PDB file of C-alpha atoms in Angstrom:
ATOM      1  CA  MET A 458      25.566  -2.649  -1.061  1.00 32.00           C
ATOM      2  CA  THR A 459      22.001  -1.565  -0.423  1.00 40.00           C
ATOM      3  CA  ASP A 460      20.740  -5.132  -0.477  1.00 51.00           C
ATOM      4  CA  ASP A 461      18.060  -4.275   2.059  1.00 89.00           C
ATOM      5  CA  ILE A 462      16.021  -2.566  -0.684  1.00 96.00           C
ATOM      6  CA  SER A 463      12.874  -4.425  -1.730  1.00 97.00           C
ATOM      7  CA  VAL A 464      10.763  -3.816  -4.838  1.00 98.00           C
ATOM      8  CA  GLY A 465       7.097  -4.724  -5.139  1.00 98.00           C
ATOM      9  CA  VAL A 466       4.291  -4.228  -7.648  1.00 98.00           C
ATOM     10  CA  LEU A 467       0.626  -3.322  -7.303  1.00 98.00           C
ATOM     11  CA  LEU A 468      -1.793  -5.920  -8.707  1.00 98.00           C
ATOM     12  CA  PRO A 469      -4.223  -4.240 -11.175  1.00 97.00           C
ATOM     13  CA  ILE A 470      -7.432  -5.213  -9.337  1.00 97.00           C
ATOM     14  CA  GLY A 471      -9.479  -2.299 -10.602  1.00 95.00           C
ATOM     15  CA  LYS A 472     -11.722  -2.940 -13.630  1.00 94.00           C
ATOM     16  CA  ALA A 473     -10.379   0.277 -15.135  1.00 92.00           C
ATOM     17  CA  GLN A 474      -6.954  -1.397 -15.310  1.00 93.00           C
ATOM     18  CA  TRP A 475      -7.608  -5.035 -16.170  1.00 92.00           C
ATOM     19  CA  GLY A 476     -10.153  -3.984 -18.807  1.00 90.00           C
ATOM     20  CA  ASP A 477     -11.749  -6.773 -20.844  1.00 92.00           C
ATOM     21  CA  ALA A 478      -9.475  -9.549 -19.582  1.00 94.00           C
ATOM     22  CA  ASP A 479     -10.659 -12.399 -17.360  1.00 96.00           C
ATOM     23  CA  PRO A 480     -10.001 -11.157 -13.786  1.00 96.00           C
ATOM     24  CA  ARG A 481      -9.059 -14.714 -12.782  1.00 96.00           C
ATOM     25  CA  GLU A 482      -5.808 -13.988 -14.622  1.00 97.00           C
ATOM     26  CA  LEU A 483      -4.843 -11.608 -11.802  1.00 98.00           C
ATOM     27  CA  ALA A 484      -3.627 -14.529  -9.687  1.00 98.00           C
ATOM     28  CA  GLY A 485      -1.347 -15.417 -12.604  1.00 98.00           C
ATOM     29  CA  PHE A 486      -0.122 -11.831 -12.616  1.00 98.00           C
ATOM     30  CA  ALA A 487       1.038 -12.302  -9.025  1.00 98.00           C
ATOM     31  CA  VAL A 488       2.797 -15.548 -10.023  1.00 98.00           C
ATOM     32  CA  GLN A 489       4.496 -13.765 -12.891  1.00 98.00           C
ATOM     33  CA  ALA A 490       5.694 -10.994 -10.577  1.00 98.00           C
ATOM     34  CA  GLU A 491       7.203 -13.548  -8.179  1.00 98.00           C
ATOM     35  CA  ARG A 492       8.877 -15.413 -11.046  1.00 98.00           C
ATOM     36  CA  LEU A 493      10.413 -12.152 -12.332  1.00 98.00           C
ATOM     37  CA  GLY A 494      12.007 -11.418  -8.984  1.00 98.00           C
ATOM     38  CA  PHE A 495       9.713  -8.881  -7.359  1.00 98.00           C
ATOM     39  CA  ASP A 496       9.793  -9.035  -3.563  1.00 98.00           C
ATOM     40  CA  SER A 497       6.141  -8.213  -2.942  1.00 98.00           C
ATOM     41  CA  VAL A 498       2.695  -7.818  -4.528  1.00 98.00           C
ATOM     42  CA  TRP A 499       0.163  -5.292  -3.289  1.00 98.00           C
ATOM     43  CA  VAL A 500      -3.472  -4.373  -3.594  1.00 98.00           C
ATOM     44  CA  ASN A 501      -5.261  -1.083  -3.124  1.00 96.00           C
ATOM     45  CA  ASP A 502      -8.740  -0.756  -1.670  1.00 96.00           C
ATOM     46  CA  GLY A 503     -12.123   0.857  -2.278  1.00 92.00           C
ATOM     47  CA  ILE A 504     -15.823   0.357  -3.009  1.00 92.00           C
ATOM     48  CA  ALA A 505     -16.550   3.309  -5.238  1.00 87.00           C
ATOM     49  CA  GLU A 506     -15.760   1.555  -8.517  1.00 91.00           C
ATOM     50  CA  PRO A 507     -15.738  -1.987  -9.954  1.00 95.00           C
ATOM     51  CA  ARG A 508     -12.821  -3.995  -8.588  1.00 96.00           C
ATOM     52  CA  ILE A 509     -11.791  -7.250  -6.981  1.00 97.00           C
ATOM     53  CA  GLU A 510     -12.049  -6.797  -3.224  1.00 97.00           C
ATOM     54  CA  ALA A 511      -8.548  -6.333  -1.754  1.00 98.00           C
ATOM     55  CA  LEU A 512      -8.388  -9.124   0.833  1.00 98.00           C
ATOM     56  CA  THR A 513     -10.133 -11.507  -1.539  1.00 98.00           C
ATOM     57  CA  MET A 514      -7.379 -10.901  -4.093  1.00 98.00           C
ATOM     58  CA  LEU A 515      -4.649 -11.576  -1.562  1.00 98.00           C
ATOM     59  CA  ALA A 516      -6.396 -14.741  -0.484  1.00 98.00           C
ATOM     60  CA  ALA A 517      -6.347 -15.872  -4.144  1.00 98.00           C
ATOM     61  CA  ALA A 518      -2.644 -14.964  -4.474  1.00 98.00           C
ATOM     62  CA  ALA A 519      -1.535 -16.679  -1.266  1.00 98.00           C
ATOM     63  CA  PRO A 520      -1.721 -20.362  -2.431  1.00 98.00           C
ATOM     64  CA  VAL A 521      -0.232 -19.732  -5.879  1.00 98.00           C
ATOM     65  CA  THR A 522       2.832 -17.820  -4.616  1.00 98.00           C
ATOM     66  CA  GLU A 523       5.550 -18.969  -2.247  1.00 98.00           C
ATOM     67  CA  ARG A 524       7.952 -16.164  -1.515  1.00 98.00           C
ATOM     68  CA  VAL A 525       6.552 -12.672  -2.126  1.00 98.00           C
ATOM     69  CA  THR A 526       5.154 -10.488   0.607  1.00 98.00           C
ATOM     70  CA  LEU A 527       1.417  -9.886   0.228  1.00 98.00           C
ATOM     71  CA  GLY A 528       0.549  -6.311   1.043  1.00 98.00           C
ATOM     72  CA  THR A 529      -2.239  -3.737   1.123  1.00 98.00           C
ATOM     73  CA  ALA A 530      -1.463  -0.243  -0.206  1.00 97.00           C
ATOM     74  CA  ALA A 531      -3.517   0.942   1.451  1.00 95.00           C
ATOM     75  CA  LEU A 532      -6.317  -0.879   3.266  1.00 97.00           C
ATOM     76  CA  MET A 533      -9.264   1.357   4.143  1.00 96.00           C
ATOM     77  CA  ALA A 534     -10.065   0.002   7.588  1.00 95.00           C
ATOM     78  CA  VAL A 535     -13.271   2.013   7.683  1.00 93.00           C
ATOM     79  CA  LEU A 536     -14.784  -0.247   5.028  1.00 93.00           C
ATOM     80  CA  ARG A 537     -14.775  -3.224   7.417  1.00 95.00           C
ATOM     81  CA  ARG A 538     -16.039  -3.843  10.924  1.00 96.00           C
ATOM     82  CA  PRO A 539     -12.927  -3.843  13.134  1.00 97.00           C
ATOM     83  CA  VAL A 540     -13.333  -7.215  14.875  1.00 97.00           C
ATOM     84  CA  GLN A 541     -14.158  -9.004  11.611  1.00 96.00           C
ATOM     85  CA  ALA A 542     -11.200  -7.306   9.908  1.00 98.00           C
ATOM     86  CA  ALA A 543      -8.850  -8.581  12.613  1.00 97.00           C
ATOM     87  CA  GLN A 544      -9.972 -12.133  11.923  1.00 97.00           C
ATOM     88  CA  ALA A 545      -9.696 -11.704   8.134  1.00 98.00           C
ATOM     89  CA  LEU A 546      -6.162 -10.313   8.378  1.00 98.00           C
ATOM     90  CA  ALA A 547      -5.045 -13.023  10.808  1.00 98.00           C
ATOM     91  CA  SER A 548      -6.526 -15.631   8.446  1.00 98.00           C
ATOM     92  CA  LEU A 549      -4.567 -14.193   5.513  1.00 98.00           C
ATOM     93  CA  ASP A 550      -1.361 -14.240   7.549  1.00 98.00           C
ATOM     94  CA  LEU A 551      -1.984 -17.863   8.438  1.00 97.00           C
ATOM     95  CA  LEU A 552      -2.817 -18.964   4.894  1.00 97.00           C
ATOM     96  CA  SER A 553       0.244 -17.213   3.460  1.00 98.00           C
ATOM     97  CA  GLY A 554       2.655 -18.521   6.081  1.00 98.00           C
ATOM     98  CA  GLY A 555       3.285 -15.107   7.608  1.00 98.00           C
ATOM     99  CA  ARG A 556       3.788 -13.149   4.411  1.00 98.00           C
ATOM    100  CA  LEU A 557       1.204 -10.413   5.016  1.00 98.00           C
ATOM    101  CA  THR A 558       2.022  -6.692   5.479  1.00 98.00           C
ATOM    102  CA  VAL A 559      -0.901  -4.374   6.125  1.00 98.00           C
ATOM    103  CA  THR A 560      -0.652  -0.687   5.123  1.00 98.00           C
ATOM    104  CA  VAL A 561      -3.644   1.273   6.349  1.00 98.00           C
ATOM    105  CA  GLY A 562      -5.007   4.697   5.477  1.00 96.00           C
ATOM    106  CA  ALA A 563      -7.876   6.952   6.450  1.00 94.00           C
ATOM    107  CA  GLY A 564      -8.728   8.002   2.903  1.00 88.00           C
ATOM    108  CA  PHE A 565      -8.033  10.978   0.668  1.00 81.00           C
ATOM    109  CA  PRO A 566      -9.574  14.337   1.554  1.00 77.00           C
ATOM    110  CA  GLY A 567     -12.692  15.585  -0.164  1.00 70.00           C
ATOM    111  CA  HIS A 568     -14.720  13.729  -2.783  1.00 71.00           C
ATOM    112  CA  PHE A 569     -12.244  10.828  -3.018  1.00 79.00           C
ATOM    113  CA  GLY A 570     -12.522   9.820   0.647  1.00 86.00           C
ATOM    114  CA  ARG A 571     -15.675  11.153   2.280  1.00 89.00           C
ATOM    115  CA  PRO A 572     -18.136   9.015   0.191  1.00 90.00           C
ATOM    116  CA  LEU A 573     -16.472   5.839   1.496  1.00 91.00           C
ATOM    117  CA  TYR A 574     -17.328   6.894   5.034  1.00 92.00           C
ATOM    118  CA  GLU A 575     -20.910   7.662   4.059  1.00 92.00           C
ATOM    119  CA  LEU A 576     -21.291   4.234   2.423  1.00 91.00           C
ATOM    120  CA  SER A 577     -19.802   2.630   5.528  1.00 92.00           C
ATOM    121  CA  GLU A 578     -22.070   4.681   7.841  1.00 94.00           C
ATOM    122  CA  VAL A 579     -19.059   5.915   9.764  1.00 94.00           C
ATOM    123  CA  PRO A 580     -18.485   9.585  10.735  1.00 94.00           C
ATOM    124  CA  TRP A 581     -15.863  11.492   8.769  1.00 93.00           C
ATOM    125  CA  PRO A 582     -14.615  13.563  11.752  1.00 94.00           C
ATOM    126  CA  ARG A 583     -11.828  12.020  13.882  1.00 96.00           C
ATOM    127  CA  ARG A 584     -11.080   9.467  11.193  1.00 96.00           C
ATOM    128  CA  PHE A 585      -7.382   9.325  12.069  1.00 96.00           C
ATOM    129  CA  ALA A 586      -8.068   8.607  15.724  1.00 97.00           C
ATOM    130  CA  ARG A 587     -10.565   5.941  14.669  1.00 97.00           C
ATOM    131  CA  LEU A 588      -7.927   4.331  12.422  1.00 98.00           C
ATOM    132  CA  ASP A 589      -5.294   4.268  15.211  1.00 98.00           C
ATOM    133  CA  GLU A 590      -7.795   2.741  17.627  1.00 98.00           C
ATOM    134  CA  THR A 591      -8.740   0.110  15.085  1.00 98.00           C
ATOM    135  CA  VAL A 592      -5.069  -0.902  14.731  1.00 98.00           C
ATOM    136  CA  SER A 593      -4.706  -0.996  18.530  1.00 98.00           C
ATOM    137  CA  LEU A 594      -7.803  -3.226  18.743  1.00 98.00           C
ATOM    138  CA  TRP A 595      -6.391  -5.592  16.093  1.00 98.00           C
ATOM    139  CA  ARG A 596      -3.138  -5.929  17.997  1.00 98.00           C
ATOM    140  CA  GLN A 597      -4.967  -6.601  21.247  1.00 97.00           C
ATOM    141  CA  LEU A 598      -7.066  -9.329  19.641  1.00 97.00           C
ATOM    142  CA  TRP A 599      -3.945 -10.928  18.159  1.00 97.00           C
ATOM    143  CA  ASN A 600      -1.687 -10.637  21.219  1.00 96.00           C
ATOM    144  CA  ASP A 601      -3.917 -10.670  24.279  1.00 94.00           C
ATOM    145  CA  PRO A 602      -6.729 -13.156  23.591  1.00 87.00           C
ATOM    146  CA  GLY A 603      -7.693 -13.297  27.250  1.00 90.00           C
ATOM    147  CA  LYS A 604      -8.693  -9.601  27.279  1.00 95.00           C
ATOM    148  CA  THR A 605     -12.368  -9.293  26.554  1.00 96.00           C
ATOM    149  CA  SER A 606     -12.853  -5.512  26.508  1.00 97.00           C
ATOM    150  CA  PHE A 607     -11.429  -2.603  24.570  1.00 98.00           C
ATOM    151  CA  HIS A 608     -12.237   0.970  25.638  1.00 97.00           C
ATOM    152  CA  GLY A 609     -10.875   3.704  23.391  1.00 96.00           C
ATOM    153  CA  GLU A 610     -12.141   7.201  22.867  1.00 96.00           C
ATOM    154  CA  ILE A 611     -14.128   6.085  19.811  1.00 97.00           C
ATOM    155  CA  LEU A 612     -14.203   2.279  19.752  1.00 97.00           C
ATOM    156  CA  ARG A 613     -15.611   0.505  22.789  1.00 97.00           C
ATOM    157  CA  PHE A 614     -16.194  -3.233  23.031  1.00 97.00           C
ATOM    158  CA  ASP A 615     -17.106  -5.608  25.839  1.00 96.00           C
ATOM    159  CA  GLY A 616     -17.404  -9.349  25.531  1.00 95.00           C
ATOM    160  CA  LEU A 617     -14.760  -9.652  22.855  1.00 96.00           C
ATOM    161  CA  PRO A 618     -14.338 -13.246  21.604  1.00 93.00           C
ATOM    162  CA  ARG A 619     -11.052 -15.071  21.161  1.00 91.00           C
ATOM    163  CA  SER A 620      -9.638 -14.055  17.775  1.00 90.00           C
ATOM    164  CA  THR A 621      -7.890 -16.152  15.163  1.00 93.00           C
ATOM    165  CA  ALA A 622      -4.170 -16.065  15.959  1.00 95.00           C
ATOM    166  CA  PRO A 623      -1.933 -14.857  13.072  1.00 97.00           C
ATOM    167  CA  PHE A 624       0.991 -16.923  11.805  1.00 98.00           C
ATOM    168  CA  ARG A 625       3.547 -14.540  13.277  1.00 94.00           C
ATOM    169  CA  ALA A 626       3.749 -13.689  16.908  1.00 92.00           C
ATOM    170  CA  GLY A 627       2.434 -10.149  17.257  1.00 93.00           C
ATOM    171  CA  GLY A 628       0.615 -10.309  13.960  1.00 96.00           C
ATOM    172  CA  PRO A 629       1.528  -8.908  10.548  1.00 98.00           C
ATOM    173  CA  PRO A 630       3.467  -5.627  10.324  1.00 98.00           C
ATOM    174  CA  ILE A 631       1.157  -2.617  10.045  1.00 98.00           C
ATOM    175  CA  TRP A 632       2.307   0.361   8.012  1.00 98.00           C
ATOM    176  CA  LEU A 633       0.742   3.795   7.701  1.00 98.00           C
ATOM    177  CA  ALA A 634       0.119   5.767   4.510  1.00 97.00           C
ATOM    178  CA  GLY A 635       0.441   9.552   4.824  1.00 92.00           C
ATOM    179  CA  ILE A 636       2.937  12.364   4.804  1.00 93.00           C
ATOM    180  CA  THR A 637       1.470  15.156   6.983  1.00 95.00           C
ATOM    181  CA  PRO A 638       3.317  16.072  10.170  1.00 96.00           C
ATOM    182  CA  ALA A 639       0.558  14.384  12.175  1.00 96.00           C
ATOM    183  CA  ALA A 640       0.862  11.211  10.094  1.00 97.00           C
ATOM    184  CA  LEU A 641       4.638  11.150  10.582  1.00 98.00           C
ATOM    185  CA  ALA A 642       4.202  11.541  14.342  1.00 98.00           C
ATOM    186  CA  ARG A 643       1.670   8.701  14.433  1.00 98.00           C
ATOM    187  CA  ALA A 644       3.867   6.450  12.250  1.00 98.00           C
ATOM    188  CA  GLY A 645       6.830   7.044  14.511  1.00 98.00           C
ATOM    189  CA  ARG A 646       4.793   6.345  17.620  1.00 97.00           C
ATOM    190  CA  MET A 647       2.898   3.140  16.778  1.00 98.00           C
ATOM    191  CA  TYR A 648       3.375   1.787  13.222  1.00 98.00           C
ATOM    192  CA  ASP A 649       5.845  -0.675  11.713  1.00 98.00           C
ATOM    193  CA  GLY A 650       6.258   1.028   8.335  1.00 98.00           C
ATOM    194  CA  TRP A 651       5.554   4.199   6.368  1.00 98.00           C
ATOM    195  CA  LEU A 652       4.261   4.284   2.772  1.00 98.00           C
ATOM    196  CA  PRO A 653       3.883   7.757   1.256  1.00 97.00           C
ATOM    197  CA  TYR A 654       3.939   8.894  -2.418  1.00 95.00           C
ATOM    198  CA  PRO A 655       5.496  12.383  -2.561  1.00 95.00           C
ATOM    199  CA  PRO A 656       6.326  13.669  -6.084  1.00 95.00           C
ATOM    200  CA  ASP A 657       9.595  15.236  -4.925  1.00 96.00           C
ATOM    201  CA  PRO A 658      12.397  12.961  -3.625  1.00 96.00           C
ATOM    202  CA  ALA A 659      13.738  15.833  -1.530  1.00 97.00           C
ATOM    203  CA  ASP A 660      10.449  15.998   0.313  1.00 97.00           C
ATOM    204  CA  TYR A 661      10.696  12.283   0.999  1.00 98.00           C
ATOM    205  CA  GLY A 662      14.106  12.735   2.615  1.00 97.00           C
ATOM    206  CA  THR A 663      12.888  15.665   4.724  1.00 97.00           C
ATOM    207  CA  CYS A 664       9.847  13.759   5.955  1.00 98.00           C
ATOM    208  CA  LEU A 665      11.905  10.644   6.675  1.00 98.00           C
ATOM    209  CA  ALA A 666      14.141  12.729   8.951  1.00 97.00           C
ATOM    210  CA  ASP A 667      10.993  13.951  10.753  1.00 97.00           C
ATOM    211  CA  LEU A 668       9.800  10.341  11.032  1.00 98.00           C
ATOM    212  CA  HIS A 669      13.111   9.274  12.604  1.00 97.00           C
ATOM    213  CA  ARG A 670      12.784  12.080  15.130  1.00 97.00           C
ATOM    214  CA  ALA A 671       9.249  10.961  15.982  1.00 98.00           C
ATOM    215  CA  THR A 672      10.436   7.356  16.376  1.00 98.00           C
ATOM    216  CA  LYS A 673      13.197   8.431  18.716  1.00 97.00           C
ATOM    217  CA  GLU A 674      10.821  10.604  20.763  1.00 97.00           C
ATOM    218  CA  ALA A 675       8.545   7.587  21.154  1.00 97.00           C
ATOM    219  CA  GLY A 676      11.465   5.607  22.609  1.00 98.00           C
ATOM    220  CA  ARG A 677      11.677   3.224  19.662  1.00 97.00           C
ATOM    221  CA  SER A 678      14.738   2.117  17.753  1.00 95.00           C
ATOM    222  CA  HIS A 679      15.896   3.955  14.622  1.00 90.00           C
ATOM    223  CA  ASP A 680      14.901   1.033  12.386  1.00 93.00           C
ATOM    224  CA  ALA A 681      11.545   0.349  14.027  1.00 97.00           C
ATOM    225  CA  VAL A 682       9.680   1.797  11.027  1.00 98.00           C
ATOM    226  CA  THR A 683      10.307   0.500   7.508  1.00 97.00           C
ATOM    227  CA  PRO A 684      10.610   3.503   5.125  1.00 98.00           C
ATOM    228  CA  ALA A 685       8.725   2.623   1.941  1.00 98.00           C
ATOM    229  CA  MET A 686       7.656   4.546  -1.138  1.00 98.00           C
ATOM    230  CA  PHE A 687       4.712   4.304  -3.567  1.00 97.00           C
ATOM    231  CA  ALA A 688       5.166   5.406  -7.206  1.00 97.00           C
ATOM    232  CA  SER A 689       3.420   4.943 -10.553  1.00 96.00           C
ATOM    233  CA  VAL A 690       5.862   3.932 -13.278  1.00 96.00           C
ATOM    234  CA  LEU A 691       5.788   3.429 -17.024  1.00 96.00           C
ATOM    235  CA  ILE A 692       8.687   2.463 -19.274  1.00 97.00           C
ATOM    236  CA  ALA A 693       8.386   3.828 -22.812  1.00 96.00           C
ATOM    237  CA  ASP A 694      11.071   4.330 -25.450  1.00 91.00           C
ATOM    238  CA  ASP A 695       8.978   7.047 -27.017  1.00 91.00           C
ATOM    239  CA  PRO A 696       8.308   9.766 -24.417  1.00 84.00           C
ATOM    240  CA  GLU A 697       5.250  11.134 -26.179  1.00 87.00           C
ATOM    241  CA  ALA A 698       3.682   7.667 -26.498  1.00 88.00           C
ATOM    242  CA  GLY A 699       4.434   7.036 -22.867  1.00 88.00           C
ATOM    243  CA  ARG A 700       2.792  10.285 -21.820  1.00 88.00           C
ATOM    244  CA  ARG A 701      -0.327   9.371 -23.796  1.00 91.00           C
ATOM    245  CA  THR A 702      -0.504   6.009 -22.060  1.00 92.00           C
ATOM    246  CA  LEU A 703      -0.097   7.633 -18.654  1.00 92.00           C
ATOM    247  CA  GLU A 704      -2.750  10.210 -19.504  1.00 93.00           C
ATOM    248  CA  GLU A 705      -5.175   7.405 -20.298  1.00 92.00           C
ATOM    249  CA  PHE A 706      -4.252   5.637 -17.086  1.00 92.00           C
ATOM    250  CA  CYS A 707      -4.787   8.737 -14.902  1.00 92.00           C
ATOM    251  CA  LEU A 708      -8.125   9.562 -16.552  1.00 92.00           C
ATOM    252  CA  SER A 709      -9.443   6.031 -16.185  1.00 88.00           C
ATOM    253  CA  ASN A 710      -8.271   5.566 -12.586  1.00 86.00           C
ATOM    254  CA  TYR A 711      -8.744   9.040 -11.097  1.00 86.00           C
ATOM    255  CA  GLY A 712     -10.782  11.028 -13.564  1.00 87.00           C
ATOM    256  CA  LEU A 713      -7.903  13.517 -13.517  1.00 91.00           C
ATOM    257  CA  PRO A 714      -5.344  14.496 -16.153  1.00 94.00           C
ATOM    258  CA  LEU A 715      -1.737  13.420 -15.769  1.00 93.00           C
ATOM    259  CA  ASP A 716      -0.524  16.926 -14.878  1.00 93.00           C
ATOM    260  CA  GLU A 717      -2.870  17.057 -11.871  1.00 92.00           C
ATOM    261  CA  VAL A 718      -1.953  13.578 -10.637  1.00 93.00           C
ATOM    262  CA  ALA A 719       1.775  14.363 -10.967  1.00 93.00           C
ATOM    263  CA  LYS A 720       1.317  17.259  -8.468  1.00 93.00           C
ATOM    264  CA  ILE A 721       0.328  14.862  -5.652  1.00 92.00           C
ATOM    265  CA  GLN A 722       1.850  11.488  -6.552  1.00 93.00           C
ATOM    266  CA  ALA A 723       5.296  10.195  -7.459  1.00 96.00           C
ATOM    267  CA  ILE A 724       5.511   9.247 -11.128  1.00 95.00           C
ATOM    268  CA  ALA A 725       8.501   7.825 -12.956  1.00 94.00           C
ATOM    269  CA  THR A 726       8.367   7.506 -16.748  1.00 94.00           C
ATOM    270  CA  GLY A 727      10.620   7.394 -19.775  1.00 94.00           C
ATOM    271  CA  THR A 728      13.225   4.874 -20.833  1.00 95.00           C
ATOM    272  CA  ALA A 729      14.275   2.100 -18.454  1.00 96.00           C
ATOM    273  CA  GLU A 730      17.366   4.135 -17.560  1.00 96.00           C
ATOM    274  CA  GLN A 731      15.309   7.234 -16.824  1.00 95.00           C
ATOM    275  CA  VAL A 732      12.836   5.335 -14.648  1.00 96.00           C
ATOM    276  CA  ALA A 733      15.653   3.601 -12.733  1.00 97.00           C
ATOM    277  CA  ALA A 734      17.398   6.939 -12.189  1.00 96.00           C
ATOM    278  CA  ARG A 735      14.198   8.538 -10.888  1.00 96.00           C
ATOM    279  CA  LEU A 736      13.468   5.725  -8.463  1.00 97.00           C
ATOM    280  CA  ALA A 737      17.083   5.720  -7.320  1.00 97.00           C
ATOM    281  CA  GLU A 738      16.523   9.289  -6.098  1.00 97.00           C
ATOM    282  CA  TYR A 739      14.036   7.914  -3.581  1.00 97.00           C
ATOM    283  CA  THR A 740      16.272   5.046  -2.453  1.00 97.00           C
ATOM    284  CA  SER A 741      19.093   7.568  -2.050  1.00 96.00           C
ATOM    285  CA  ALA A 742      16.735   9.609   0.112  1.00 97.00           C
ATOM    286  CA  GLY A 743      16.203   6.570   2.353  1.00 97.00           C
ATOM    287  CA  ALA A 744      13.335   4.520   0.872  1.00 97.00           C
ATOM    288  CA  ARG A 745      13.876   0.808   1.477  1.00 97.00           C
ATOM    289  CA  HIS A 746      10.744  -0.738  -0.021  1.00 98.00           C
ATOM    290  CA  LEU A 747       9.463   0.494  -3.371  1.00 98.00           C
ATOM    291  CA  VAL A 748       5.818  -0.270  -4.216  1.00 98.00           C
ATOM    292  CA  LEU A 749       5.344   0.306  -7.950  1.00 98.00           C
ATOM    293  CA  ARG A 750       2.065   0.732  -9.762  1.00 97.00           C
ATOM    294  CA  LEU A 751       2.272   0.113 -13.483  1.00 97.00           C
ATOM    295  CA  GLY A 752       0.780   3.112 -15.257  1.00 95.00           C
ATOM    296  CA  ALA A 753      -0.920   1.236 -18.111  1.00 94.00           C
ATOM    297  CA  THR A 754      -4.385  -0.129 -18.855  1.00 92.00           C
ATOM    298  CA  GLY A 755      -5.301  -3.549 -20.218  1.00 94.00           C
ATOM    299  CA  LEU A 756      -3.792  -6.780 -18.905  1.00 95.00           C
ATOM    300  CA  PRO A 757      -1.526  -7.415 -21.965  1.00 95.00           C
ATOM    301  CA  SER A 758       0.052  -3.964 -21.597  1.00 95.00           C
ATOM    302  CA  LEU A 759       0.430  -4.477 -17.852  1.00 97.00           C
ATOM    303  CA  ARG A 760       2.167  -7.834 -18.363  1.00 97.00           C
ATOM    304  CA  ASP A 761       4.526  -6.171 -20.844  1.00 97.00           C
ATOM    305  CA  GLN A 762       5.320  -3.425 -18.340  1.00 97.00           C
ATOM    306  CA  LEU A 763       5.942  -6.038 -15.635  1.00 98.00           C
ATOM    307  CA  GLU A 764       8.502  -7.716 -17.867  1.00 98.00           C
ATOM    308  CA  ARG A 765      10.166  -4.375 -18.635  1.00 98.00           C
ATOM    309  CA  VAL A 766      10.300  -3.131 -15.046  1.00 98.00           C
ATOM    310  CA  ALA A 767      11.661  -6.381 -13.586  1.00 98.00           C
ATOM    311  CA  PRO A 768      15.240  -5.890 -14.925  1.00 98.00           C
ATOM    312  CA  LEU A 769      15.431  -2.648 -12.905  1.00 97.00           C
ATOM    313  CA  ILE A 770      15.238  -4.560  -9.597  1.00 97.00           C
ATOM    314  CA  PRO A 771      18.948  -5.455  -9.264  1.00 95.00           C
ATOM    315  CA  ARG A 772      19.917  -1.973 -10.450  1.00 94.00           C
ATOM    316  CA  LEU A 773      17.818  -0.382  -7.706  1.00 94.00           C
ATOM    317  CA  ARG A 774      19.671  -2.423  -5.119  1.00 87.00           C
ATOM    318  CA  ARG A 775      23.049  -0.992  -6.115  1.00 76.00           C
ATOM    319  CA  PRO A 776      24.473   2.076  -4.368  1.00 58.00           C
TER     320      PRO A 776
END
C-alpha cells in the first residue's frame, strides 16, 4: 500500500479565483477541505494582483482547522524582510501546533518574476543564492538563538535579536520549488522537500532520480527530501465544457491561453477516472505529496470541484 501519499489543495486566495464571493469564506473553504479528507491546504504568493496575503490566510486557517498541514506553494521570500519573515513563520508554526510547511521559490523568469523584485527593491541577479541564504538565516534564528550575527555572501547581519521559537524543534520543514539541475542540486543539499510542476510524468521521474543522487552526494539519507508535485486539476464529464472552464481559469490567472500553460505546468482534466489516472502517473513516478489547484473560477464552482476531487484521495493512495 502507498499509504504514505498525501493529497492537498490550494486555497483560492487570488481575487481572480474567488470572484464576487466574500473572501472571509476562504477560511470555510479550508475547513471544508479538512472535512473532506484532504491532508493539507496551501497558499501561493504574490503582490502583482489583488489577493489575500499568503501568511495572513494561513493565520486565518490555523484556528479553524485541526489536522491539515498548512503550506505555502510557494512563498516568495524576497517579498519580506528575512528577519521579520522568520518571526512570522515561527509564529504560524506555533499557532498551528506545528502544522506549517514552507515551500519557497525565487520567482518565475521574465515578466512574471522580475517585477516582484523591483517592487521589493531587491536585485534580480543572484536571486537563488539570496533565497538559500535567507533559509539558512531562518534556521539559524530558530535553532541557535544565542548567535547574534549572520555573514553570508549576500545577507549580512550583526546584532540579531532572539527570534520567536517555532513549535517544532528545528522549525517547520522547508521545501524548494524548481526543476532545473541547479534547483535539484540545491534541494538535495539543504531542503526538506521538493515541489515542482512538470507537465510530463516521465520528466518528474527523471528529475527525482537526479534529486536522490544530489541527496546522496550531500551525505543525506534517501528519504531526507519529501518528493511532492503541484498540478492544476478540473473534473468535467463533458471534455469540451471542461476545456472552456480551464481556458477561462488560465486567462484570468496567468493572462495566457490553456495551451501555453499546459506546456509548462502539470494539468489533469477530464472525468474523475481520467484525472485519477493522470495523477497516478506522478505517484507511480515517485511523488508522495500532491498539491492540487482547482482549475475553476468563482467560489461556488471551486466548492463543487473540491467535493468532486475529494473521492479521488483514497484511490490515489492505492498501488
